[in-house]
Short mmCIF file of C-alpha atoms in Angstrom, two decimals:
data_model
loop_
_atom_site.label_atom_id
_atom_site.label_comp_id
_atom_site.label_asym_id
_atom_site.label_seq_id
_atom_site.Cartn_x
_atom_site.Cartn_y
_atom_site.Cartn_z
CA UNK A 33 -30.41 86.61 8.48
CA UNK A 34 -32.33 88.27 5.74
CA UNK A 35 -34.83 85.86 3.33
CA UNK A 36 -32.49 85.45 0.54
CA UNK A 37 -29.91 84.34 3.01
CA UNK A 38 -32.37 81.71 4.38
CA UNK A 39 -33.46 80.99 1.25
CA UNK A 40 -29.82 80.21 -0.55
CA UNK A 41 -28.70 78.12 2.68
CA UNK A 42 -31.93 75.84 2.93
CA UNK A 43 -31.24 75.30 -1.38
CA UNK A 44 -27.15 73.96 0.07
CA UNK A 45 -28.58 71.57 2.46
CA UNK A 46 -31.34 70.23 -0.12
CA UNK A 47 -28.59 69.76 -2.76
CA UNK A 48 -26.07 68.06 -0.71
CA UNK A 49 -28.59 65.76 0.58
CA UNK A 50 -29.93 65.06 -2.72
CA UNK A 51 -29.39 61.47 -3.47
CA UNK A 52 -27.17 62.36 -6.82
CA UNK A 53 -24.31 63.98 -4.57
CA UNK A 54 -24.38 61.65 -1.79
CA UNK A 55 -22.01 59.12 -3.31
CA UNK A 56 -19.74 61.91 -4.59
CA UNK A 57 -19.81 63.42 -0.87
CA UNK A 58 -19.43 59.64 0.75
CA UNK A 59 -16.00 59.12 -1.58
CA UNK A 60 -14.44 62.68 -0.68
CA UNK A 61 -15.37 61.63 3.15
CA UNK A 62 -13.36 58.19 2.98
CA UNK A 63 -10.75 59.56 0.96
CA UNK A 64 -10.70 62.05 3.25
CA UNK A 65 -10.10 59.12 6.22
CA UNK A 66 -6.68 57.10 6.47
CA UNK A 67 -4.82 55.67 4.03
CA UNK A 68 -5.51 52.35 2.71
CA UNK A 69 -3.09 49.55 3.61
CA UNK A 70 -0.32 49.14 1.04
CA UNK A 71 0.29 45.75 -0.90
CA UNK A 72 2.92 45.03 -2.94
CA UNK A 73 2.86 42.49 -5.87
CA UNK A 74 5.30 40.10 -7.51
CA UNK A 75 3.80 38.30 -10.85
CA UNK A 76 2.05 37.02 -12.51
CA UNK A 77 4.84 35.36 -13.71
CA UNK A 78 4.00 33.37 -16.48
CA UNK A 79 5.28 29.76 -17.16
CA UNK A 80 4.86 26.46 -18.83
CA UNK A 81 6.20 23.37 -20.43
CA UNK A 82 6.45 21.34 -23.48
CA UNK A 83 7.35 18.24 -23.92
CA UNK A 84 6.57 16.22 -27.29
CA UNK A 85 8.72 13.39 -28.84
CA UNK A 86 7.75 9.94 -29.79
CA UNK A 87 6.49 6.84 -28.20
CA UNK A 88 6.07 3.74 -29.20
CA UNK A 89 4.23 0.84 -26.47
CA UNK A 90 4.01 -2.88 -27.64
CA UNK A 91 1.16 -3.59 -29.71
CA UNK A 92 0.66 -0.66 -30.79
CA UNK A 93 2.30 1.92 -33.35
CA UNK A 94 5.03 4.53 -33.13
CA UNK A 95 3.17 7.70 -32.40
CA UNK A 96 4.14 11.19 -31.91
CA UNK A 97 3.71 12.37 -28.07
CA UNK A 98 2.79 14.89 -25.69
CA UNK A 99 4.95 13.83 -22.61
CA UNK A 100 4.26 17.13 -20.74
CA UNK A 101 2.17 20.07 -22.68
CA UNK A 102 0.81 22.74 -19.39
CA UNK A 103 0.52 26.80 -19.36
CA UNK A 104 -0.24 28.74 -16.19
CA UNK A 105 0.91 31.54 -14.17
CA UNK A 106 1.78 32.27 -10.77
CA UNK A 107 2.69 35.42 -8.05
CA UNK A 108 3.20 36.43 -4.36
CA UNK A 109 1.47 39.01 -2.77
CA UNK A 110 2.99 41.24 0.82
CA UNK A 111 1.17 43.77 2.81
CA UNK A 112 2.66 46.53 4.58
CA UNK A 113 0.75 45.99 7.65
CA UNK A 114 0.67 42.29 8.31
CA UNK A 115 2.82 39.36 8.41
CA UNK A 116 0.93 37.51 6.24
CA UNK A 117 1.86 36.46 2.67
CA UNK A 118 -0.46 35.10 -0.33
CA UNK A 119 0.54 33.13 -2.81
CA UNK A 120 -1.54 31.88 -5.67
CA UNK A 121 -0.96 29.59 -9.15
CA UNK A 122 -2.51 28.54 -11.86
CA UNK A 123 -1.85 25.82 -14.37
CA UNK A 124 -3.81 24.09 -17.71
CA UNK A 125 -2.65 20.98 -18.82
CA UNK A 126 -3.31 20.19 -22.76
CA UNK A 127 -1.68 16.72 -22.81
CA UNK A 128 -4.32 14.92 -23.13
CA UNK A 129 -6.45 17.21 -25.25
CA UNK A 130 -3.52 16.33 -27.80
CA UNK A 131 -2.74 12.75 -27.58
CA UNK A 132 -4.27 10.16 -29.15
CA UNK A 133 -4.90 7.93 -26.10
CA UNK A 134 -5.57 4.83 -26.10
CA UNK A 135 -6.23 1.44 -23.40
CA UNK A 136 -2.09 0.80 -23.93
CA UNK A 137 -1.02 4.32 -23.11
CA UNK A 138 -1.41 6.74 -20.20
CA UNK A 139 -1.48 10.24 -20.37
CA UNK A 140 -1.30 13.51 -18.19
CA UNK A 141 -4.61 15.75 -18.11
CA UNK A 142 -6.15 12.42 -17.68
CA UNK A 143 -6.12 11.04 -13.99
CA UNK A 144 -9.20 9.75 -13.75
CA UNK A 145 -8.50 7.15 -16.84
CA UNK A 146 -10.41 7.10 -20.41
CA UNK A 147 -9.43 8.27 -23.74
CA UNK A 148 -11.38 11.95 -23.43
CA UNK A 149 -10.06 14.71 -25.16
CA UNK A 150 -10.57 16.94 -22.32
CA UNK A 151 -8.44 20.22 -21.42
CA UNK A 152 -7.50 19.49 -17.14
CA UNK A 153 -6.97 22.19 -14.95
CA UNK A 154 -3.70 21.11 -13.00
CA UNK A 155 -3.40 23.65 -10.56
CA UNK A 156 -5.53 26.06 -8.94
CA UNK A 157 -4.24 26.95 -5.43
CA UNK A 158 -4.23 29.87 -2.71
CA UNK A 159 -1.82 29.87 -0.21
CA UNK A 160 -1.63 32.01 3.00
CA UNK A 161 1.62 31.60 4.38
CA UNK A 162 2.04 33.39 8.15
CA UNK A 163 5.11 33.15 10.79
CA UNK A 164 3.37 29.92 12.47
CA UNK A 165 2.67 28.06 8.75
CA UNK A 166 0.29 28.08 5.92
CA UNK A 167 -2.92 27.49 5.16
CA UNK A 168 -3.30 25.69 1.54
CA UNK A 169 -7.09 26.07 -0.35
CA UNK A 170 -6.53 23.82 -3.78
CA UNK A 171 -9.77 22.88 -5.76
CA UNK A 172 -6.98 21.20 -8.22
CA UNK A 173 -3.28 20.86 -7.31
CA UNK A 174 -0.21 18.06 -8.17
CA UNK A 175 -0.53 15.87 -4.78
CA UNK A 176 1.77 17.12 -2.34
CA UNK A 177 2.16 13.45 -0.82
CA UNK A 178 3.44 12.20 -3.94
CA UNK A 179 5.94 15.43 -4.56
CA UNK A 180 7.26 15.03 -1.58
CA UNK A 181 7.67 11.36 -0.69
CA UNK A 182 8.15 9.97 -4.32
CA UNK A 183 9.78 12.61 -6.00
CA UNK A 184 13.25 11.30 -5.91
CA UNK A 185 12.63 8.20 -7.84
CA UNK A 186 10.64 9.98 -10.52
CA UNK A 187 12.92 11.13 -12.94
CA UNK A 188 11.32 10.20 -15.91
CA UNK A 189 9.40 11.43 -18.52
CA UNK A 190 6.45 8.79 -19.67
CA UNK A 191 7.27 5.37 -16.64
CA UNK A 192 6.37 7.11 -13.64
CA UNK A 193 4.42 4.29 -11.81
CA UNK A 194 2.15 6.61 -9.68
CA UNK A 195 -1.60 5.24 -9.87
CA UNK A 196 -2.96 7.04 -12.63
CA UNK A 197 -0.54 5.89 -15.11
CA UNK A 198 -2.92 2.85 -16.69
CA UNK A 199 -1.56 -0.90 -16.80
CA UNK A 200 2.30 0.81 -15.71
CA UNK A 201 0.99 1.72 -12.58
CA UNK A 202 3.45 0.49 -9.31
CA UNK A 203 2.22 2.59 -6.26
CA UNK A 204 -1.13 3.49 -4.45
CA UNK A 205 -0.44 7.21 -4.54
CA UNK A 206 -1.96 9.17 -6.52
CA UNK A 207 0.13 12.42 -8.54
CA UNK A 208 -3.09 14.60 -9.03
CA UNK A 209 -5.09 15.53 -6.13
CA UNK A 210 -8.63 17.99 -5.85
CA UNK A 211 -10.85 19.92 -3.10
CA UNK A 212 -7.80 20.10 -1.22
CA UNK A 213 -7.34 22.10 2.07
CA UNK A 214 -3.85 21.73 4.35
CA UNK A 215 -2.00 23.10 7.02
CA UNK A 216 1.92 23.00 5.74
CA UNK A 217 4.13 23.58 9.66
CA UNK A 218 6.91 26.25 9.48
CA UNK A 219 10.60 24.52 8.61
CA UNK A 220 11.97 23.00 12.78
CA UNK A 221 14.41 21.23 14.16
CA UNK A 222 16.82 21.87 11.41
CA UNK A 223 14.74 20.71 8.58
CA UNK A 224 11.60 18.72 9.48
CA UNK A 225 8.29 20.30 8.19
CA UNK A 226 4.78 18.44 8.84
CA UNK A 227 1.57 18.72 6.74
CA UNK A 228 -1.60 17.88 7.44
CA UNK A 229 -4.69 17.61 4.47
CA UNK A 230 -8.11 17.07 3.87
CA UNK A 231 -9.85 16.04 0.73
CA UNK A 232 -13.10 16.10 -0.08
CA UNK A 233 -13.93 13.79 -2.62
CA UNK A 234 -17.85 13.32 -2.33
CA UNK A 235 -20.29 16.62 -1.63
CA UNK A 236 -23.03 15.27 -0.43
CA UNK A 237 -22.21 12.41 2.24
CA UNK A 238 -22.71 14.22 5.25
CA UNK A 239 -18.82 13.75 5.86
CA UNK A 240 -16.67 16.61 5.18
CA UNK A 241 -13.43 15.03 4.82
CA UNK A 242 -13.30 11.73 2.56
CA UNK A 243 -9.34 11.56 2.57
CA UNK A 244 -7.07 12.19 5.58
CA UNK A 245 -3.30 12.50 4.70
CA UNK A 246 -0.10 13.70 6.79
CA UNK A 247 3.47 13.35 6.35
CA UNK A 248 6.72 14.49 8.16
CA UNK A 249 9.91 15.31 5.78
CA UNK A 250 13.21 16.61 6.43
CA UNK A 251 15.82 17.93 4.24
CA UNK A 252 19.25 19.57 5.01
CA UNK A 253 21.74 20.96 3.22
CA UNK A 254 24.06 18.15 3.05
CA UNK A 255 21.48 16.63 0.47
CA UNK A 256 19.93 14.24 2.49
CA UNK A 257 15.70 13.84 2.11
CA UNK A 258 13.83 11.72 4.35
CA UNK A 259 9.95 11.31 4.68
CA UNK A 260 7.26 9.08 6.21
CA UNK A 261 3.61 9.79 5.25
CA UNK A 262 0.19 8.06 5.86
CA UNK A 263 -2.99 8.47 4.01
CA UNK A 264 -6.66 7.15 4.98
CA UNK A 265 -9.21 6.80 2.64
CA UNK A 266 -12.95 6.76 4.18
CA UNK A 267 -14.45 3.61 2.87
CA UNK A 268 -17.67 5.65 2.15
CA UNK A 269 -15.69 6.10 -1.27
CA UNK A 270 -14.56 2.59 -1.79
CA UNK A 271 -16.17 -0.38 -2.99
CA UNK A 272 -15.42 -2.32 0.47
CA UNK A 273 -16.15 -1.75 4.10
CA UNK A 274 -13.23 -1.15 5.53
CA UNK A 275 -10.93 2.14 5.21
CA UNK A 276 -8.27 2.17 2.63
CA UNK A 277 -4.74 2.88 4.41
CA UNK A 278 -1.57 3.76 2.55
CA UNK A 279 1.76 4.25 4.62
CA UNK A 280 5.22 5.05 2.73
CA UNK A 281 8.74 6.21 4.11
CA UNK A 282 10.93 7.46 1.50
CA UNK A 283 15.15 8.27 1.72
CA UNK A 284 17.42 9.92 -0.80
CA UNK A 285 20.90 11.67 -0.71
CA UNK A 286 22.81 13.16 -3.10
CA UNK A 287 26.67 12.51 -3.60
CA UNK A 288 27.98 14.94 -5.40
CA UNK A 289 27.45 13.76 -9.25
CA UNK A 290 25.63 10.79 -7.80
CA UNK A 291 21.80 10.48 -6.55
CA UNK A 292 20.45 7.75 -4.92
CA UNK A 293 16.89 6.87 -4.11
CA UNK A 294 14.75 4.87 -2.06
CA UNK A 295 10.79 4.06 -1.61
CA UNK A 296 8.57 1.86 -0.07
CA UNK A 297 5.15 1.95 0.44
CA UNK A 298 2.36 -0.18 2.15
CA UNK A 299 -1.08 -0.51 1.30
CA UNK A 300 -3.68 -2.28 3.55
CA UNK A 301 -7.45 -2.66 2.48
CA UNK A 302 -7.09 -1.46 -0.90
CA UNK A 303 -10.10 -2.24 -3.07
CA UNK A 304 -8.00 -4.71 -4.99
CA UNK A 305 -6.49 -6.41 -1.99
CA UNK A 306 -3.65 -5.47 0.31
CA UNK A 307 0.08 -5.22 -1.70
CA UNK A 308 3.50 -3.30 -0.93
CA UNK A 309 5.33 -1.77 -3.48
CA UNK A 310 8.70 -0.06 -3.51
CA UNK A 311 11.04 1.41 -5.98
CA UNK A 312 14.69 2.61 -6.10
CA UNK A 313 16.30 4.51 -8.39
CA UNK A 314 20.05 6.05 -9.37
CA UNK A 315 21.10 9.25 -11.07
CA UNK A 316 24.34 10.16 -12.23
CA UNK A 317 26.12 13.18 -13.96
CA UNK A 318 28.43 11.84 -16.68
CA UNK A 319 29.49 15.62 -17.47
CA UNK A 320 27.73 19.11 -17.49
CA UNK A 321 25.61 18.57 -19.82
CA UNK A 322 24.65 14.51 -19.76
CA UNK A 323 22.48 12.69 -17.30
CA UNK A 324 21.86 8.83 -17.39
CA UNK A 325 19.70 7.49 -14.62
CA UNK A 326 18.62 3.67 -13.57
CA UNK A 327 15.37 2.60 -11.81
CA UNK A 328 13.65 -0.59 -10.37
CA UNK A 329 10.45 -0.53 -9.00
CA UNK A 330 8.04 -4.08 -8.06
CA UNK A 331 4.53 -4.51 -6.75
CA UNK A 332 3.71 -7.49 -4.65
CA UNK A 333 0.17 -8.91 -3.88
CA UNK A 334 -0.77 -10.65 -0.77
CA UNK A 335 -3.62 -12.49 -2.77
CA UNK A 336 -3.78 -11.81 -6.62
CA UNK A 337 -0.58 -12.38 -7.83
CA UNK A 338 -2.29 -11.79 -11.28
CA UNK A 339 -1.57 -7.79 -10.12
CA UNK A 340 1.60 -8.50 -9.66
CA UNK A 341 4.58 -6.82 -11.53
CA UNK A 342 7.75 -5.26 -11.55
CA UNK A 343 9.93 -2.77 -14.15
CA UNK A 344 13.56 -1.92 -14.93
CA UNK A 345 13.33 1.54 -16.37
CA UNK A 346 16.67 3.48 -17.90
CA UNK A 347 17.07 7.20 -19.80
CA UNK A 348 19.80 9.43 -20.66
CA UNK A 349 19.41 13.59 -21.22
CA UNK A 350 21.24 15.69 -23.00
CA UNK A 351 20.73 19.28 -21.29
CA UNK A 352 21.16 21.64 -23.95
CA UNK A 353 20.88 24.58 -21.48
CA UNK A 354 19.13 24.49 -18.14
CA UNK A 355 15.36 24.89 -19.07
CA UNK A 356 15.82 22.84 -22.18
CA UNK A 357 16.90 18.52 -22.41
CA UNK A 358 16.87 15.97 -24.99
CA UNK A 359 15.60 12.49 -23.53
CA UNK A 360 15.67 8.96 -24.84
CA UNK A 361 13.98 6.36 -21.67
CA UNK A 362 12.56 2.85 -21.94
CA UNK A 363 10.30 0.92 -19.34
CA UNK A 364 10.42 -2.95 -19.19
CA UNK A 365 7.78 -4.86 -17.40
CA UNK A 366 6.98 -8.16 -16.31
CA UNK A 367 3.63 -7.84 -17.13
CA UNK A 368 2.60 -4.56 -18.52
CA UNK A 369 3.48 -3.41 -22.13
CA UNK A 370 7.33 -2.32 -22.76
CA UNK A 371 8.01 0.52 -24.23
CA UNK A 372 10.63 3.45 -25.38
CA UNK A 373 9.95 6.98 -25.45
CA UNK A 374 12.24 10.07 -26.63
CA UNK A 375 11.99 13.72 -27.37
CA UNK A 376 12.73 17.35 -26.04
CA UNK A 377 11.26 19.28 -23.05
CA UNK A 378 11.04 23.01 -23.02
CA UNK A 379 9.97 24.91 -19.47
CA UNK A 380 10.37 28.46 -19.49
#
């Protein structure tokens, strides 16, 4: 080889081992390697709600309302390659940021109580769904407990009695859970599925799981829903010593125009004092377009009847079209403020 030859050949193996072309040379290797796996997308699909109206609680003046004011999106990702499935979703909740709030009124956005004006992130969730069930990672999330188990009586707009709903509040259950993780069991036996979650409610207790909570539900397409769940509540996040257990079993079936509803739920060691609560309620189609639904729901204390109470709540809708109703409702109470609420809800 002569000395220009040498010469040219030692000035290609300086410049492709320069550090400048290395990265260049590293991507055309890879690229050069097998194909990446292939994903395929569905979303984001974008959705929300709104529904505003009027409300007007005893003592207190007529007021227009934010019932139900949230904006998020949500999608599915597949791969190619794997059985594996990921879903995600995303929801902001402005209710509260809108209201005018107040010690006689509840609103969404709001679960932990007060009259902030504060913008709540509803629902931030991950789920990785496989042939043998689904893992669920939720820093924010609608409780799956209450969806499930208490769903069928809660058909109303403002008197939903779930326990962050103020001086109206009937069960133990909370609707808004956070730092959730949970295993949800692949549909069996013709149409049980079990779920199993941890919460963790306090960082920096040396326990990683303040709230235990599992239920068994079954559905078929007959329209009969059953369910029995139990939750346990460490008492490292109570004000007592003992563990806070809540137990419910819930039963629905639908007849045709007719739904009807059942719930009762038991709650032992509760900070103020063990009580059972239970609600029913019935739906009914009066034609295509109007809906008129009936509901009775009572809390009993074992010790402080002073926390006693008990509500007859009633509504009809007008569905304009299917994403879109007109609703007039009123809750009366034993105890707790009455009160009549009406307006239109948009989803879309």
């Amino acid at each position: 080889m002569s000395f220009t030859s040498q010469k040219l050949l030692k000035g290609y193996i300086h410049a492709a081992t320069h550090p400048l072309w290395l990265a260049p040379l590293s991507c055309a290797i890879l690229l050069a390697g097998p194909a990446q796996a292939q994903e395929s997308h569905s979303g984001p699909n974008f959705k929300g709600e709104l529904a505003t109206g009027a409300l007007k609680v005893d003592d207190r003046d007529i007021d227009a309302w934010a019932f139900g004011l949230e904006a998020g999106f949500d999608g599915l990702f597949t791969f190619d390659d794997t059985p594996l499935k990921l879903s995600y979703d995303f929801v902001a909740d402005f209710t509260n940021a809108v209201n005018d709030n107040d010690a006689l009124t509840w609103t969404p956005g709001n679960p932990n109580g007060g009259t902030d004006d504060d913008i709540y992130i509803r629902t931030a969730r991950l789920l990785l769904i496989s042939d043998y069930g689904s893992l669920l990672f939720a820093p924010r999330i609608p409780s799956g407990q209450w969806n499930a188990l208490y769903s069928e009586i809660d058909n109303y707009y403002y008197n939903r009695f779930h326990a962050q709903t103020g001086d109206i509040a009937i069960f133990g259950q909370v609707e808004q859970a956070s730092d959730v993780i949970a295993y949800v069991s692949p549909t069996f036996g013709g149409g049980f599925r079990f779920v199993g979650t941890s919460l963790t409610l306090d960082d920096a207790n040396n326990k990683d799981s303040d709230v235990w909570a599992a239920r068994l539900v079954y559905n078929n397409a007959e329209g009969l829903k059953a369910g029995i769940g139990h939750v346990i509540t460490n008492a490292e996040q109570l004000p007592t010593d003992d563990d806070y257990h809540r137990s419910v079993a819930s039963l629905s079936h639908e007849f045709g125009r007719l739904d009807l509803a059942g719930i009762y739920e038991i709650n032992r060691d509760h900070p103020t004092g063990d009580f059972d609560s239970y609600g029913t309620n019935v739906t009914y189609d009066l034609t295509n377009r109007w809906t008129t639904s009936l509901g009775y729901a009572e809390k009993r204390h074992d010790d402080n009847e002073a926390l006693n109470e008990r509500v007859v709540v009633a509504d009809i809708k007008y569905h304009l079209g299917e994403n879109t109703t007109l609703f007039l409702e009123t809750g009366q109470y034993e105890e707790a403020h009455d009160n009549i609420a009406g307006g239109i809800s948009m989803k879309f």
